[in-house]
Short mmCIF file of C-alpha atoms in Angstrom, two decimals:
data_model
loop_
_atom_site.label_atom_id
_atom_site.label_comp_id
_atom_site.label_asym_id
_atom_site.label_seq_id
_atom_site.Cartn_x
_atom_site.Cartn_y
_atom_site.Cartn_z
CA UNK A 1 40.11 35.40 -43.02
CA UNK A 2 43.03 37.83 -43.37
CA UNK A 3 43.44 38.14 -39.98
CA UNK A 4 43.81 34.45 -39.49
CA UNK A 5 46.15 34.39 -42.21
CA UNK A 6 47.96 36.76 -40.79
CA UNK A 7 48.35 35.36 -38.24
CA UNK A 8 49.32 32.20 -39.88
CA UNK A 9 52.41 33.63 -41.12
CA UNK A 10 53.66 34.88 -38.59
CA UNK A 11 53.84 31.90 -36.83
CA UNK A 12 57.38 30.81 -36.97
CA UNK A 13 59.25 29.14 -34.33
CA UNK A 14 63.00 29.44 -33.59
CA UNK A 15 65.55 27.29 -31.88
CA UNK A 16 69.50 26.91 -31.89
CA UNK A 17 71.73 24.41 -31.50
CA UNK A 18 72.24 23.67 -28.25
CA UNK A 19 75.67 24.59 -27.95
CA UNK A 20 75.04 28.17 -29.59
CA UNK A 21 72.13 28.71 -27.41
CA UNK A 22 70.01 28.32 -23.95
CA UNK A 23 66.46 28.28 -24.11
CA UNK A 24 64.32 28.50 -21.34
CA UNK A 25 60.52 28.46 -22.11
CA UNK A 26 60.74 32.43 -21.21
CA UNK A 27 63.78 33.41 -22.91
CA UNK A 28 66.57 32.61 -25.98
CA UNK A 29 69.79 33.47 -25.00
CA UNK A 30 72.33 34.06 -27.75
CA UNK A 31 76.37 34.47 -27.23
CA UNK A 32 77.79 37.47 -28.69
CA UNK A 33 81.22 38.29 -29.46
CA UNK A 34 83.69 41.60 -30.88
CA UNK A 35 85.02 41.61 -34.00
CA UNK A 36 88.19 44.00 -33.45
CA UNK A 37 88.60 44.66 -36.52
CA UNK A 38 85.54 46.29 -37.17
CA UNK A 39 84.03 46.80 -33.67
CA UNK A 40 80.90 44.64 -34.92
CA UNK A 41 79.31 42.73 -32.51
CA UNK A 42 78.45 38.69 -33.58
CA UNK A 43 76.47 35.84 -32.82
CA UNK A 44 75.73 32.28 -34.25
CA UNK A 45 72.88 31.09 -36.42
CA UNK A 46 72.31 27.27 -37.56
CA UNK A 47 69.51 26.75 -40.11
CA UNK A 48 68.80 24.82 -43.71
CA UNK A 49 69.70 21.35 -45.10
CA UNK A 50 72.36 20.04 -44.14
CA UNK A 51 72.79 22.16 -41.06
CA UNK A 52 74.97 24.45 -41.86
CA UNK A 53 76.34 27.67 -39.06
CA UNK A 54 77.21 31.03 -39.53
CA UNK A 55 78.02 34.74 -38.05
CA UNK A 56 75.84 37.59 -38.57
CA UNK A 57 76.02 40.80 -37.34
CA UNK A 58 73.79 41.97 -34.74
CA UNK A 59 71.92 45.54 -35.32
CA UNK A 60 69.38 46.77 -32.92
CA UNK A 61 67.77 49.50 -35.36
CA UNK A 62 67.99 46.61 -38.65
CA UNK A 63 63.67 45.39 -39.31
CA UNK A 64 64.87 41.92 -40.89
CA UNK A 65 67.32 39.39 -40.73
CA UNK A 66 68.88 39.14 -44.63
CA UNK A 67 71.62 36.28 -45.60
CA UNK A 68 73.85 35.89 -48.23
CA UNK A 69 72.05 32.42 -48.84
CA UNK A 70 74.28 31.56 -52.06
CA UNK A 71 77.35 31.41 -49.38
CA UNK A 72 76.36 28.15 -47.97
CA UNK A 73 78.62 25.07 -48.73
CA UNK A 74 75.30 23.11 -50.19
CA UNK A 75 72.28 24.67 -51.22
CA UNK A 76 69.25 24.03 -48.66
CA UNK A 77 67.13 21.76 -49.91
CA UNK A 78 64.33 23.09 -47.28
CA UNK A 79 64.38 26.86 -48.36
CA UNK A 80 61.24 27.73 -49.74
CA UNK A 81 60.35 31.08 -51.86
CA UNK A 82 57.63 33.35 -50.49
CA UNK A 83 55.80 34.67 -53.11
CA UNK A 84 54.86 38.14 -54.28
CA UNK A 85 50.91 37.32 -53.85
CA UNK A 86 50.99 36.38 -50.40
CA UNK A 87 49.79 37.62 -47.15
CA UNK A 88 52.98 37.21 -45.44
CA UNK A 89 54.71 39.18 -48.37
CA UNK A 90 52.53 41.89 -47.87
CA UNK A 91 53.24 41.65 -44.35
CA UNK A 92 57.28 41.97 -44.72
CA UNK A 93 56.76 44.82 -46.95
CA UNK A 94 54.95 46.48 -43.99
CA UNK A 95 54.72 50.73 -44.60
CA UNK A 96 57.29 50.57 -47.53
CA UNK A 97 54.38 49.28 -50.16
CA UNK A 98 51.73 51.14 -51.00
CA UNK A 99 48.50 48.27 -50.45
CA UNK A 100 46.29 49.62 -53.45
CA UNK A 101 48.80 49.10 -56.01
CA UNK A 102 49.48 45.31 -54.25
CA UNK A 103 46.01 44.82 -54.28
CA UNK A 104 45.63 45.26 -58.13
CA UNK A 105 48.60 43.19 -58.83
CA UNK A 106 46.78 40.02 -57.52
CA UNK A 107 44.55 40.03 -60.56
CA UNK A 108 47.82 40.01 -62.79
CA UNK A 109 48.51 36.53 -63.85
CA UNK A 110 51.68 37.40 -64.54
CA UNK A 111 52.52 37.92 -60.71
CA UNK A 112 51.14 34.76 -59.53
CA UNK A 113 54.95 32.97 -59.32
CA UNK A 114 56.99 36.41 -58.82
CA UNK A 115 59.02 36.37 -55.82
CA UNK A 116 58.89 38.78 -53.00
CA UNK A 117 61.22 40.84 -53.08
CA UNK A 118 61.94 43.07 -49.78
CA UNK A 119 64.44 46.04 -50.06
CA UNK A 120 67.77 44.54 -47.44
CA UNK A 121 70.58 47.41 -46.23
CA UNK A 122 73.95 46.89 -44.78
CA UNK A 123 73.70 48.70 -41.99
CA UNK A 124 77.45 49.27 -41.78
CA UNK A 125 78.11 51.12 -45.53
CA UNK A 126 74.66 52.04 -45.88
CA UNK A 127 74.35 50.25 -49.25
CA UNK A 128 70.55 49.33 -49.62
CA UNK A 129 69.36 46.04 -52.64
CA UNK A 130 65.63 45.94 -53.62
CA UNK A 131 66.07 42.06 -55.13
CA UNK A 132 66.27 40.39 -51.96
CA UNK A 133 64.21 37.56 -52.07
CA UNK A 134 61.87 36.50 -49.08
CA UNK A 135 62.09 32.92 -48.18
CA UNK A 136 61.85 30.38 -45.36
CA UNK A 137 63.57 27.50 -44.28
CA UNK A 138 64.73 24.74 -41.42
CA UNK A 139 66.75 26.26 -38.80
CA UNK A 140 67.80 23.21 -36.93
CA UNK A 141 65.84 19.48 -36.44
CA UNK A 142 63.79 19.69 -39.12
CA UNK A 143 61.47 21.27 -38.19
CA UNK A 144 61.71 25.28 -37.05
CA UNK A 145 61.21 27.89 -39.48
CA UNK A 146 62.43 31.46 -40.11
CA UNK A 147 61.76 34.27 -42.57
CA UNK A 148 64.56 35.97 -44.06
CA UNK A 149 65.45 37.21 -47.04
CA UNK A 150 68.49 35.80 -49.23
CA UNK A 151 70.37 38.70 -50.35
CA UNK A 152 73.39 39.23 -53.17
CA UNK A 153 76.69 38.00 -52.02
CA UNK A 154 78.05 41.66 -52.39
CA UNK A 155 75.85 43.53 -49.70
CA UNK A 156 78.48 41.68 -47.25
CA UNK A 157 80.67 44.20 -48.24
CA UNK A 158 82.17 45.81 -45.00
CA UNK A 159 81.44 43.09 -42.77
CA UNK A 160 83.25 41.31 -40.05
CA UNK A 161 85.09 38.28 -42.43
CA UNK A 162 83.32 35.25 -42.57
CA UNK A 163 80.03 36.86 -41.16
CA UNK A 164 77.17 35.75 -43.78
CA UNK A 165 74.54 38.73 -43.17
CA UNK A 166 72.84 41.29 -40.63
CA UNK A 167 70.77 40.33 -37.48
CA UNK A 168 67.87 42.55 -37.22
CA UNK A 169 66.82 43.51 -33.98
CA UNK A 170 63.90 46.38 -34.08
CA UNK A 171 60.50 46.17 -33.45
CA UNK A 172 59.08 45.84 -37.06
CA UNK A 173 56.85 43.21 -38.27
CA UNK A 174 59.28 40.33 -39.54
CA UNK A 175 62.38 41.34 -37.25
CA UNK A 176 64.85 38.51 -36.06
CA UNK A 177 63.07 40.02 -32.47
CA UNK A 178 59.62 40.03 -33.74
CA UNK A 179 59.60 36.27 -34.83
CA UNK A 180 61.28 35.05 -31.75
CA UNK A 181 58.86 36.94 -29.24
CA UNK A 182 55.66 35.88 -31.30
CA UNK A 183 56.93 32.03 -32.12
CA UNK A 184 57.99 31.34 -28.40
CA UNK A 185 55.02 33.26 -26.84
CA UNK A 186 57.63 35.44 -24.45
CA UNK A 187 58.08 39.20 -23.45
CA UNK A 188 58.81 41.68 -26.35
CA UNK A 189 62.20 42.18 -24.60
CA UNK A 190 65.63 42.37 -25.05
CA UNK A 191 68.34 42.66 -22.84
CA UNK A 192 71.68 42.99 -24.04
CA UNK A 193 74.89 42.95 -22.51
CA UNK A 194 78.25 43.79 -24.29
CA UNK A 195 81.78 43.52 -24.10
CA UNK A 196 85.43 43.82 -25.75
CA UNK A 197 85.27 40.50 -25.87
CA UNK A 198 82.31 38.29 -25.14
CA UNK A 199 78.72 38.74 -24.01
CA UNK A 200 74.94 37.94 -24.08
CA UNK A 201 72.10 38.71 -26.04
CA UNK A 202 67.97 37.40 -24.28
CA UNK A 203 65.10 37.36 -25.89
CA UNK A 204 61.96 37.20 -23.10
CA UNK A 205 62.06 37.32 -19.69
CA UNK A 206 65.85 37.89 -18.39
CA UNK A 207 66.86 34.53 -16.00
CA UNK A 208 69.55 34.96 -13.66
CA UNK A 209 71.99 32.26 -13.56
CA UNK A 210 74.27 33.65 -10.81
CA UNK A 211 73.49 36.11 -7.22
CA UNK A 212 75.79 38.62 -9.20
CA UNK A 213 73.72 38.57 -12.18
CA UNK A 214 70.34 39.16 -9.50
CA UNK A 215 71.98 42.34 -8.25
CA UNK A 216 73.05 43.47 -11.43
CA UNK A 217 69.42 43.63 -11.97
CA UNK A 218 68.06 45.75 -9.36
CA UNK A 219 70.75 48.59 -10.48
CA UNK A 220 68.46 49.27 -13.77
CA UNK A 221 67.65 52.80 -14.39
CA UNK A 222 64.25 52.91 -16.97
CA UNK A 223 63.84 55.66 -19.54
CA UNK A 224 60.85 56.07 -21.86
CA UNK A 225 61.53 54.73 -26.21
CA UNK A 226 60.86 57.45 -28.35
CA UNK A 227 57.59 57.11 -29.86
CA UNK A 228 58.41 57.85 -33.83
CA UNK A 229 55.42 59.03 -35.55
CA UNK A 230 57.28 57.75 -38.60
CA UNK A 231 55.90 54.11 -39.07
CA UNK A 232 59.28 53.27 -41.26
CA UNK A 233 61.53 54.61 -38.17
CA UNK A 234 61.76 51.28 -35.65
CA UNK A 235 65.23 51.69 -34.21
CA UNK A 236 65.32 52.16 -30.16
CA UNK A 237 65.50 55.75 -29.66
CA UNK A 238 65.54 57.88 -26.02
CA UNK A 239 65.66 61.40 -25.05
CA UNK A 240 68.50 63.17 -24.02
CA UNK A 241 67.30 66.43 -22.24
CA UNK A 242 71.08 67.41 -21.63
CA UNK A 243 74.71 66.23 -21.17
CA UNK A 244 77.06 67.29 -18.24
CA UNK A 245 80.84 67.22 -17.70
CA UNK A 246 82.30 66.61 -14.58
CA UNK A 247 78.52 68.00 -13.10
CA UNK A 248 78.70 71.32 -15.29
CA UNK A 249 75.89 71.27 -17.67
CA UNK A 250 77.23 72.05 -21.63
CA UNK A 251 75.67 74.54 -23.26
CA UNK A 252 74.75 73.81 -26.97
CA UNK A 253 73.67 76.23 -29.69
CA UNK A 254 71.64 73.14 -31.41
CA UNK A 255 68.57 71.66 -29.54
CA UNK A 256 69.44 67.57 -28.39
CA UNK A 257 65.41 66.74 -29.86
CA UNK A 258 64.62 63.88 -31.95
CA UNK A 259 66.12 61.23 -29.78
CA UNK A 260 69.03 59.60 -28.99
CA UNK A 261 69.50 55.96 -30.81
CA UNK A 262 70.93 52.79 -29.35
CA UNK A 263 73.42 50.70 -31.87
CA UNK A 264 75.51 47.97 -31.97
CA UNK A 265 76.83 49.10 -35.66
CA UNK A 266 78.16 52.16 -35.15
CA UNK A 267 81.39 51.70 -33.09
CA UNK A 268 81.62 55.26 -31.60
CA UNK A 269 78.81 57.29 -30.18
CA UNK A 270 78.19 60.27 -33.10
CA UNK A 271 76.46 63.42 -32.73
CA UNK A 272 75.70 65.73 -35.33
CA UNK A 273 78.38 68.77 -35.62
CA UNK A 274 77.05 71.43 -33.88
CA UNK A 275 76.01 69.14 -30.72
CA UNK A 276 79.94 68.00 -31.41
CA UNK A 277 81.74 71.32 -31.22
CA UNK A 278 80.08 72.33 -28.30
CA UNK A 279 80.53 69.14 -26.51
CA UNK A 280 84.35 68.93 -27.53
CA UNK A 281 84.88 72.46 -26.29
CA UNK A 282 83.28 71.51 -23.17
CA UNK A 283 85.17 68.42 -22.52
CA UNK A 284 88.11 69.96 -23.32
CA UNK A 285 88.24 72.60 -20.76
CA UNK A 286 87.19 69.63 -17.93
CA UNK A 287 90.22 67.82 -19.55
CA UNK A 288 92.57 70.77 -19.41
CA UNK A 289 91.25 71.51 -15.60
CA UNK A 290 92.63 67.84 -14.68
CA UNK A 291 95.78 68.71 -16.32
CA UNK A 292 95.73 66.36 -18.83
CA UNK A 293 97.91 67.24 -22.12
CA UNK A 294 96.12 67.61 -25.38
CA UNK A 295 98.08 65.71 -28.54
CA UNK A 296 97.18 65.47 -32.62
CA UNK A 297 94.21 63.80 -32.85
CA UNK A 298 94.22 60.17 -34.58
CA UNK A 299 90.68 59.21 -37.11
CA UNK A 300 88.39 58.93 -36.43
CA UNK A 301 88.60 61.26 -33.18
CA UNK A 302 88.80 64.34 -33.19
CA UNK A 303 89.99 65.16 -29.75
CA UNK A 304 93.01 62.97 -28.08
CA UNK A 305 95.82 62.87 -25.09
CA UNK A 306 98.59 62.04 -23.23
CA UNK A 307 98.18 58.51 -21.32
CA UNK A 308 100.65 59.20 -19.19
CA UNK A 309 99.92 61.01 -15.96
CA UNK A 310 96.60 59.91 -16.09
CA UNK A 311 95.57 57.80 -13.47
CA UNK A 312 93.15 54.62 -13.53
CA UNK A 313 90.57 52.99 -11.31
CA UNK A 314 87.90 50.41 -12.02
CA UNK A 315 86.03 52.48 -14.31
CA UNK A 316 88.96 53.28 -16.56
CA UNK A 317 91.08 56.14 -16.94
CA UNK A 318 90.43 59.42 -14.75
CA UNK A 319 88.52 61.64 -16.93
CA UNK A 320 86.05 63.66 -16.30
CA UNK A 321 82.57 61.92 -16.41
CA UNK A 322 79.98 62.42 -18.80
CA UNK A 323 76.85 62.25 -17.43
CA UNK A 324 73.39 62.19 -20.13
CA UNK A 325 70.54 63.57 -18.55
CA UNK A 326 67.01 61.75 -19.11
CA UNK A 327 63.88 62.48 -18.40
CA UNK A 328 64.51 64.60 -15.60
CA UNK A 329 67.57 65.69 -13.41
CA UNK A 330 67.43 62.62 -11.38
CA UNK A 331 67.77 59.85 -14.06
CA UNK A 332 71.30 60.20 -15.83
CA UNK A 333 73.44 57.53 -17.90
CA UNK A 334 77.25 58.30 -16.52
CA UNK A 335 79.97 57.24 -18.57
CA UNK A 336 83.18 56.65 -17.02
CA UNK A 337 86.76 56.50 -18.55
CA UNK A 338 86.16 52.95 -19.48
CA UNK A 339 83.65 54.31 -22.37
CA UNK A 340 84.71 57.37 -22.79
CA UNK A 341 88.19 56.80 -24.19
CA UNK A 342 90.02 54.92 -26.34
CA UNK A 343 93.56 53.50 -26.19
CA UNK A 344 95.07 54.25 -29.43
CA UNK A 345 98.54 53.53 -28.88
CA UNK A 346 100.75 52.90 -26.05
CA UNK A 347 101.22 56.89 -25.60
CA UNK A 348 97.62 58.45 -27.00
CA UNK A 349 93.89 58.02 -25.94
CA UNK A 350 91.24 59.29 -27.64
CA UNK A 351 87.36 60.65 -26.83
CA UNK A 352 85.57 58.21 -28.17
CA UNK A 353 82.60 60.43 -29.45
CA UNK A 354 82.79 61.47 -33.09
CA UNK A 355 81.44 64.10 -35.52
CA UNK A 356 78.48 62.92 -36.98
CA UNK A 357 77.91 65.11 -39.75
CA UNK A 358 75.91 68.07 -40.65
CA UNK A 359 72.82 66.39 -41.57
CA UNK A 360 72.63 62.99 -40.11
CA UNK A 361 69.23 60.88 -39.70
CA UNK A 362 69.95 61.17 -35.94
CA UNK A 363 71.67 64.11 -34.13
CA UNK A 364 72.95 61.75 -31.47
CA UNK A 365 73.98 57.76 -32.01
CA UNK A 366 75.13 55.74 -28.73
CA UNK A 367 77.72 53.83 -30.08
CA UNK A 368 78.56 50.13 -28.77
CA UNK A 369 81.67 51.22 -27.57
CA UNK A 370 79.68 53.36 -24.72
CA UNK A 371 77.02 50.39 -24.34
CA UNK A 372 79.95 48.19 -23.68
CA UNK A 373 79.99 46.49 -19.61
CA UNK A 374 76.57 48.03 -19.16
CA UNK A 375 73.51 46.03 -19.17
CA UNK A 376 70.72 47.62 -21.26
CA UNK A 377 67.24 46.10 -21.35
CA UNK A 378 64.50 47.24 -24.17
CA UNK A 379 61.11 46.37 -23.27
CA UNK A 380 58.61 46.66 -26.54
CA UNK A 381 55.42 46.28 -24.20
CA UNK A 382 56.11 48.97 -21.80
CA UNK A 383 58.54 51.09 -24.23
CA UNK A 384 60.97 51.28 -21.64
CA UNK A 385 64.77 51.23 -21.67
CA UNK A 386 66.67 50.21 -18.75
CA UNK A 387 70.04 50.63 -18.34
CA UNK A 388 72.99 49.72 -15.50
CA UNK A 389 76.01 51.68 -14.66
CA UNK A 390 79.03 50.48 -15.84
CA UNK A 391 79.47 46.97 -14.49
CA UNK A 392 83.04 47.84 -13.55
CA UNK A 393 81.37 49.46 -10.64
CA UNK A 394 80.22 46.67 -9.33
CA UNK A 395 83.30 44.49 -10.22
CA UNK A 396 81.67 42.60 -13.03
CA UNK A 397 81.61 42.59 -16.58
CA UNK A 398 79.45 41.76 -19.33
CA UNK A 399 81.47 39.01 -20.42
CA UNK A 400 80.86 37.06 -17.04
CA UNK A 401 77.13 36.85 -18.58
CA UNK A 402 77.53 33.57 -20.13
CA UNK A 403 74.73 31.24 -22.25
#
């Protein structure tokens, strides 16, 4: 009986409007764009009535999608409250609740009409609300429904303007991801594909619209997820055995374990300080042995330089190359000038990795900025990550993906 009820609620079905979205029966394809001004990456979402649209945020390690629901121009009249009693509330709260003590409370009359309330986080500052409230509602026609949670209007603190709330995109139970792969019966995939200004998002099976797009394909290099023993850690994490500089392998006095994580909220790729100085040293001396001319550095970077006398190609500046070594030797992610620096001004670029801290939750984050013009595919079934060169290699770009 559980198990059907389980199963019950987690039967939601998701759609767009048509002009925010294609659907094919084996994928969802969403548009994304950059918000400069924070270096968040958005898409579209229609839902309640009256229809109403708005931008959230997209985050590949978020477990939920949370709205500031109080935002809207009219209240839906649609959105229903899931309750603390239920099975699908005990199926949001997933490892964070402790089942005995949710067990008892069913005999408490006093919980019968309590709302359930799921802990939300902005991503972005970090700030984390227990008294978001799980609901459900219309997302377009009438007659689709999603679970989210309706969060306090100041948790939007630190996003892109006008964006009403946080896309989550991990593998959890009640994930924006989750609910589209298990309402539309299609792969647990995702491929994403981002740019400085627009790009894609699939969910399912990835359709290829152009010959370009079919080539693009066959470039993928795959790369195990880490498997987290830690049921509360979902993000998309792989292993980076070692990093190399124009081919010389840097030396670090910290071991790269524990993973590597993929986001799309933090701008810059971060690794923990240790893993930083020795990397910076490193890069420097390739830098030097191109001649290129160090300058102040400009926040958030720590190392910067002369643009001119640098040359440029279709992968960006030339810089020395930073290759991240997989699983073995053979599979490597390169990242070329294009994703490696960052024009500042005029006069100044910038390496575009930053000091992470002493003590971070991960010793190395892949910021957008380096996922940027390369197509990255995560595949929940076969916990693989694939991964293109940079598109500029093959004269495209992510933002000739289109939905």
């Amino acid at each position: 009986m559980a198990s059907s009820s389980l199963s019950l609620s987690l039967s939601l079905t998701l759609c767009l409007v048509s002009t925010l979205c294609y659907a094919h029966t084996s994928s969802l394809t969403l548009p994304v764009t950059k918000d400069h001004s924070t270096h968040q990456y958005l898409t579209i979402l229609s839902y309640g009535t009256p229809v109403e649209s708005a931008k959230f945020v997209l985050d590949l390690g978020g477990s939920l999608l949370w709205a500031d629901c109080a935002s809207r121009t009219t209240p839906s009249s649609t959105l229903a409250p899931i309750f603390h009693r239920s099975i699908r509330c005990l199926t949001a709260k997933g490892p964070e609740i402790e089942t005995h003590r949710w067990l008892s409370s069913l005999a408490n009359p006093i919980d019968q009409d309590q709302p359930c309330q799921i802990t939300a986080e902005n991503s972005i500052t970090g700030k984390r609300v227990t008294e978001g409230e799980l609901v459900e509602d219309l997302v377009i026609h009438r007659s689709h429904e999603l679970l989210f949670t309706c969060s306090p209007t100041f948790l939007l603190n630190g996003l892109a303007t006008d964006a009403k709330g946080i896309i989550g995109l991990d593998k959890s139970r009640i994930s924006f991801s989750s609910q589209v792969f298990h309402s539309l019966k299609i792969q647990r995939k995702i491929t994403l594909c981002l740019s400085h200004t627009s790009g894609v998002i699939q969910f399912g099976k990835m359709t290829h619209k152009s010959q370009t797009e079919s080539e693009i394909f066959r470039y993928l290099t795959f790369t195990p997820l880490v498997a987290n023993q830690d049921p509360t850690q979902t993000q998309s994490s792989i292993n980076v055995n070692s990093v190399k500089i124009n081919g010389k392998k840097v030396a670090f006095d910290t071991p790269l374990g524990g993973g590597a994580q993929l986001s799309t909220v933090v701008p810059y790729t971060t690794l923990q300080t240790s893993i930083y100085d020795n990397f910076e040293s490193a890069y420097l001396k390739a830098a030097s042995s191109m001649d290129m001319k160090r300058v102040d550095p400009v926040s958030p970077f720590g190392l910067c330089f002369e643009s001119n006398g640098v040359g440029s190609s279709q992968v960006g500046p030339n810089v020395p190359i930073i290759d991240l070594v997989l699983q073995s030797e053979m599979v490597k992610w390169s990242i070329y000038g294009r994703n490696s620096m960052v024009q500042v001004s005029d006069d100044v670029m910038c390496l575009g990795f930053v000091d992470g801290g002493e003590n971070p939750r991960n010793s190395i984050v892949i910021g957008g900025f380096q996922l940027e013009d390369v197509l990255v595919q995560i595949d929940f079934d076969t916990s693989m990550v694939g991964f293109s060169p940079s598109l500029l290699t093959k004269q495209a770009s992510c933002s000739d993906f289109q939905p």
